[in-house]
PDB file of C-alpha atoms in Angstrom:
ATOM      1  CA  UNK A   1     -53.641 -18.682  -6.524  1.00 62.00           C
ATOM      2  CA  UNK A   2     -50.210 -17.635  -7.697  1.00 73.00           C
ATOM      3  CA  UNK A   3     -47.168 -16.580  -6.242  1.00 81.00           C
ATOM      4  CA  UNK A   4     -44.579 -14.391  -8.119  1.00 89.00           C
ATOM      5  CA  UNK A   5     -41.451 -15.847  -9.678  1.00 94.00           C
ATOM      6  CA  UNK A   6     -39.495 -14.014  -7.097  1.00 95.00           C
ATOM      7  CA  UNK A   7     -41.045 -16.187  -4.206  1.00 95.00           C
ATOM      8  CA  UNK A   8     -40.199 -19.081  -6.391  1.00 95.00           C
ATOM      9  CA  UNK A   9     -36.756 -18.076  -6.546  1.00 97.00           C
ATOM     10  CA  UNK A  10     -36.494 -16.835  -3.104  1.00 97.00           C
ATOM     11  CA  UNK A  11     -37.614 -20.313  -1.647  1.00 97.00           C
ATOM     12  CA  UNK A  12     -35.205 -22.110  -3.870  1.00 96.00           C
ATOM     13  CA  UNK A  13     -32.640 -19.746  -3.266  1.00 97.00           C
ATOM     14  CA  UNK A  14     -33.037 -20.258   0.622  1.00 97.00           C
ATOM     15  CA  UNK A  15     -32.866 -24.182   0.504  1.00 95.00           C
ATOM     16  CA  UNK A  16     -29.765 -23.761  -1.979  1.00 95.00           C
ATOM     17  CA  UNK A  17     -28.449 -21.457   0.779  1.00 95.00           C
ATOM     18  CA  UNK A  18     -29.204 -23.929   3.615  1.00 94.00           C
ATOM     19  CA  UNK A  19     -27.225 -26.581   1.770  1.00 92.00           C
ATOM     20  CA  UNK A  20     -24.077 -24.532   1.871  1.00 91.00           C
ATOM     21  CA  UNK A  21     -21.691 -25.808   4.429  1.00 88.00           C
ATOM     22  CA  UNK A  22     -21.346 -23.893   7.544  1.00 87.00           C
ATOM     23  CA  UNK A  23     -19.353 -20.993   7.745  1.00 86.00           C
ATOM     24  CA  UNK A  24     -19.172 -20.896   3.874  1.00 90.00           C
ATOM     25  CA  UNK A  25     -21.100 -18.807   1.346  1.00 93.00           C
ATOM     26  CA  UNK A  26     -22.186 -19.044  -2.124  1.00 94.00           C
ATOM     27  CA  UNK A  27     -22.169 -16.035  -4.967  1.00 94.00           C
ATOM     28  CA  UNK A  28     -25.120 -14.855  -6.756  1.00 95.00           C
ATOM     29  CA  UNK A  29     -23.814 -16.037 -10.258  1.00 94.00           C
ATOM     30  CA  UNK A  30     -24.170 -19.873  -9.510  1.00 94.00           C
ATOM     31  CA  UNK A  31     -27.066 -19.146  -7.194  1.00 95.00           C
ATOM     32  CA  UNK A  32     -28.626 -17.742 -10.639  1.00 96.00           C
ATOM     33  CA  UNK A  33     -27.364 -20.376 -13.305  1.00 94.00           C
ATOM     34  CA  UNK A  34     -28.942 -23.239 -10.992  1.00 93.00           C
ATOM     35  CA  UNK A  35     -32.107 -21.532 -11.289  1.00 95.00           C
ATOM     36  CA  UNK A  36     -31.961 -20.161 -14.921  1.00 95.00           C
ATOM     37  CA  UNK A  37     -32.346 -16.607 -13.901  1.00 97.00           C
ATOM     38  CA  UNK A  38     -30.247 -13.510 -14.474  1.00 97.00           C
ATOM     39  CA  UNK A  39     -27.986 -12.616 -11.636  1.00 96.00           C
ATOM     40  CA  UNK A  40     -29.329  -9.225 -11.446  1.00 96.00           C
ATOM     41  CA  UNK A  41     -32.752 -10.319 -10.960  1.00 97.00           C
ATOM     42  CA  UNK A  42     -31.554 -12.509  -8.206  1.00 97.00           C
ATOM     43  CA  UNK A  43     -29.692  -9.962  -6.672  1.00 96.00           C
ATOM     44  CA  UNK A  44     -33.196  -8.312  -5.902  1.00 97.00           C
ATOM     45  CA  UNK A  45     -34.441 -10.928  -4.533  1.00 97.00           C
ATOM     46  CA  UNK A  46     -31.777 -11.820  -2.284  1.00 97.00           C
ATOM     47  CA  UNK A  47     -31.616  -8.256  -1.180  1.00 96.00           C
ATOM     48  CA  UNK A  48     -35.142  -8.721   0.099  1.00 97.00           C
ATOM     49  CA  UNK A  49     -33.834 -12.055   2.087  1.00 97.00           C
ATOM     50  CA  UNK A  50     -30.985  -9.892   3.699  1.00 97.00           C
ATOM     51  CA  UNK A  51     -33.187  -7.080   4.646  1.00 96.00           C
ATOM     52  CA  UNK A  52     -35.802  -9.630   6.334  1.00 96.00           C
ATOM     53  CA  UNK A  53     -32.819 -11.171   8.241  1.00 96.00           C
ATOM     54  CA  UNK A  54     -32.416 -14.556   7.061  1.00 96.00           C
ATOM     55  CA  UNK A  55     -29.084 -14.205   4.719  1.00 96.00           C
ATOM     56  CA  UNK A  56     -26.002 -12.194   4.939  1.00 95.00           C
ATOM     57  CA  UNK A  57     -23.975 -10.925   2.187  1.00 93.00           C
ATOM     58  CA  UNK A  58     -20.227 -10.678   2.247  1.00 89.00           C
ATOM     59  CA  UNK A  59     -18.579  -8.110  -0.129  1.00 86.00           C
ATOM     60  CA  UNK A  60     -15.459  -9.163  -1.998  1.00 81.00           C
ATOM     61  CA  UNK A  61     -13.815 -11.307  -4.555  1.00 78.00           C
ATOM     62  CA  UNK A  62     -14.543 -14.295  -2.173  1.00 77.00           C
ATOM     63  CA  UNK A  63     -17.693 -12.862  -0.963  1.00 83.00           C
ATOM     64  CA  UNK A  64     -21.331 -14.358  -1.698  1.00 93.00           C
ATOM     65  CA  UNK A  65     -24.356 -15.292   0.749  1.00 96.00           C
ATOM     66  CA  UNK A  66     -25.144 -17.192   3.304  1.00 95.00           C
ATOM     67  CA  UNK A  67     -27.980 -17.974   5.901  1.00 95.00           C
ATOM     68  CA  UNK A  68     -27.615 -16.425   9.392  1.00 94.00           C
ATOM     69  CA  UNK A  69     -30.639 -17.766  10.979  1.00 93.00           C
ATOM     70  CA  UNK A  70     -31.348 -21.207  12.177  1.00 93.00           C
ATOM     71  CA  UNK A  71     -33.013 -23.245   9.365  1.00 93.00           C
ATOM     72  CA  UNK A  72     -35.106 -24.826  11.803  1.00 94.00           C
ATOM     73  CA  UNK A  73     -36.695 -21.536  12.429  1.00 94.00           C
ATOM     74  CA  UNK A  74     -37.205 -20.098   8.982  1.00 96.00           C
ATOM     75  CA  UNK A  75     -40.519 -21.092   7.574  1.00 96.00           C
ATOM     76  CA  UNK A  76     -41.818 -21.125   3.930  1.00 96.00           C
ATOM     77  CA  UNK A  77     -44.415 -18.434   5.167  1.00 95.00           C
ATOM     78  CA  UNK A  78     -41.635 -16.378   6.452  1.00 96.00           C
ATOM     79  CA  UNK A  79     -40.116 -16.340   3.144  1.00 97.00           C
ATOM     80  CA  UNK A  80     -43.177 -16.011   1.186  1.00 95.00           C
ATOM     81  CA  UNK A  81     -43.906 -12.685   3.489  1.00 95.00           C
ATOM     82  CA  UNK A  82     -40.297 -11.231   2.761  1.00 96.00           C
ATOM     83  CA  UNK A  83     -40.988 -11.282  -0.952  1.00 95.00           C
ATOM     84  CA  UNK A  84     -44.859 -10.591  -1.315  1.00 91.00           C
ATOM     85  CA  UNK A  85     -45.700  -8.891   2.284  1.00 88.00           C
ATOM     86  CA  UNK A  86     -48.356 -10.114   4.393  1.00 82.00           C
ATOM     87  CA  UNK A  87     -51.439  -8.349   2.409  1.00 78.00           C
ATOM     88  CA  UNK A  88     -54.567 -10.743   1.897  1.00 78.00           C
ATOM     89  CA  UNK A  89     -54.710 -12.553  -1.288  1.00 77.00           C
ATOM     90  CA  UNK A  90     -58.437 -11.565  -2.084  1.00 79.00           C
ATOM     91  CA  UNK A  91     -60.008  -8.331  -1.485  1.00 81.00           C
ATOM     92  CA  UNK A  92     -64.071  -8.393  -1.917  1.00 80.00           C
ATOM     93  CA  UNK A  93     -64.733  -5.971  -4.762  1.00 78.00           C
ATOM     94  CA  UNK A  94     -68.196  -4.978  -3.651  1.00 73.00           C
ATOM     95  CA  UNK A  95     -68.678  -2.046  -1.881  1.00 60.00           C
ATOM     96  CA  UNK A  96     -69.807  -1.808   1.623  1.00 58.00           C
ATOM     97  CA  UNK A  97     -73.330  -0.783   1.377  1.00 54.00           C
ATOM     98  CA  UNK A  98     -74.308  -3.333  -1.079  1.00 56.00           C
ATOM     99  CA  UNK A  99     -73.588  -5.747   2.236  1.00 53.00           C
ATOM    100  CA  UNK A 100     -75.312  -3.452   4.287  1.00 59.00           C
ATOM    101  CA  UNK A 101     -72.267  -2.848   6.260  1.00 59.00           C
ATOM    102  CA  UNK A 102     -71.431  -6.474   6.936  1.00 67.00           C
ATOM    103  CA  UNK A 103     -68.511  -8.095   5.718  1.00 73.00           C
ATOM    104  CA  UNK A 104     -68.404  -9.797   2.441  1.00 79.00           C
ATOM    105  CA  UNK A 105     -69.377 -13.243   2.769  1.00 81.00           C
ATOM    106  CA  UNK A 106     -66.923 -14.053  -0.155  1.00 84.00           C
ATOM    107  CA  UNK A 107     -63.980 -12.468   1.692  1.00 84.00           C
ATOM    108  CA  UNK A 108     -64.932 -14.602   4.819  1.00 86.00           C
ATOM    109  CA  UNK A 109     -64.671 -17.605   2.529  1.00 89.00           C
ATOM    110  CA  UNK A 110     -61.221 -16.618   1.135  1.00 88.00           C
ATOM    111  CA  UNK A 111     -59.820 -15.429   4.445  1.00 88.00           C
ATOM    112  CA  UNK A 112     -60.650 -18.647   6.091  1.00 91.00           C
ATOM    113  CA  UNK A 113     -59.025 -20.910   3.356  1.00 91.00           C
ATOM    114  CA  UNK A 114     -55.896 -18.119   3.495  1.00 90.00           C
ATOM    115  CA  UNK A 115     -55.722 -18.834   6.830  1.00 92.00           C
ATOM    116  CA  UNK A 116     -55.513 -22.713   6.619  1.00 95.00           C
ATOM    117  CA  UNK A 117     -52.791 -22.512   3.922  1.00 92.00           C
ATOM    118  CA  UNK A 118     -51.078 -20.059   6.039  1.00 92.00           C
ATOM    119  CA  UNK A 119     -50.795 -22.635   9.164  1.00 95.00           C
ATOM    120  CA  UNK A 120     -49.542 -25.244   6.722  1.00 94.00           C
ATOM    121  CA  UNK A 121     -46.594 -23.056   5.102  1.00 94.00           C
ATOM    122  CA  UNK A 122     -45.724 -21.967   9.026  1.00 95.00           C
ATOM    123  CA  UNK A 123     -45.393 -25.458   9.630  1.00 94.00           C
ATOM    124  CA  UNK A 124     -42.956 -26.279   6.438  1.00 94.00           C
ATOM    125  CA  UNK A 125     -39.023 -25.373   7.392  1.00 94.00           C
ATOM    126  CA  UNK A 126     -36.008 -25.142   5.654  1.00 94.00           C
ATOM    127  CA  UNK A 127     -35.039 -28.084   7.982  1.00 92.00           C
ATOM    128  CA  UNK A 128     -37.800 -30.305   6.404  1.00 91.00           C
ATOM    129  CA  UNK A 129     -37.276 -29.461   2.681  1.00 89.00           C
ATOM    130  CA  UNK A 130     -33.321 -30.093   2.697  1.00 89.00           C
ATOM    131  CA  UNK A 131     -33.800 -33.666   4.186  1.00 86.00           C
ATOM    132  CA  UNK A 132     -35.187 -34.779   0.795  1.00 80.00           C
ATOM    133  CA  UNK A 133     -32.888 -32.582  -1.363  1.00 83.00           C
ATOM    134  CA  UNK A 134     -31.370 -34.874  -4.294  1.00 78.00           C
ATOM    135  CA  UNK A 135     -27.704 -35.751  -3.662  1.00 80.00           C
ATOM    136  CA  UNK A 136     -26.687 -34.163  -6.808  1.00 81.00           C
ATOM    137  CA  UNK A 137     -27.906 -31.105  -5.749  1.00 82.00           C
ATOM    138  CA  UNK A 138     -25.987 -30.894  -2.683  1.00 80.00           C
ATOM    139  CA  UNK A 139     -22.914 -32.225  -4.272  1.00 84.00           C
ATOM    140  CA  UNK A 140     -23.367 -29.197  -6.850  1.00 79.00           C
ATOM    141  CA  UNK A 141     -24.039 -26.524  -3.980  1.00 82.00           C
ATOM    142  CA  UNK A 142     -21.144 -27.543  -1.862  1.00 79.00           C
ATOM    143  CA  UNK A 143     -18.706 -27.282  -4.716  1.00 82.00           C
ATOM    144  CA  UNK A 144     -19.623 -23.803  -5.523  1.00 78.00           C
ATOM    145  CA  UNK A 145     -19.253 -22.642  -2.098  1.00 82.00           C
ATOM    146  CA  UNK A 146     -16.214 -20.557  -0.843  1.00 78.00           C
TER     147      UNK A 146
END
């Protein structure tokens, strides 16, 4: 299994935004620099996070992004779905008539594994992750906030 780079950046961005002091914003450029990605690409990821209702953008010179939902309530699964969608990771490639109109047995195994993974990701909140973030990262994020 492999998630896209956009999901990687979205998860990290959400952690960084969760570390931003309440009421403050952080611009796309510092968020992109931390992750060594272009601001243009990260802006596209942030647009999806805004559309999902996790993040709000403030325009202008002192603008930037901030989390608008409680970090206790934002799960990794929700962030992943905002970027990747919620379609199954596996789809049986054999025609139904080969399975006598029964469900593909491989599909059943894969769906069960996917459900277990989703349950785990549903339990992982931003709050749980930021408890373990290195102080150096916290200081850097706070110094970049406006």
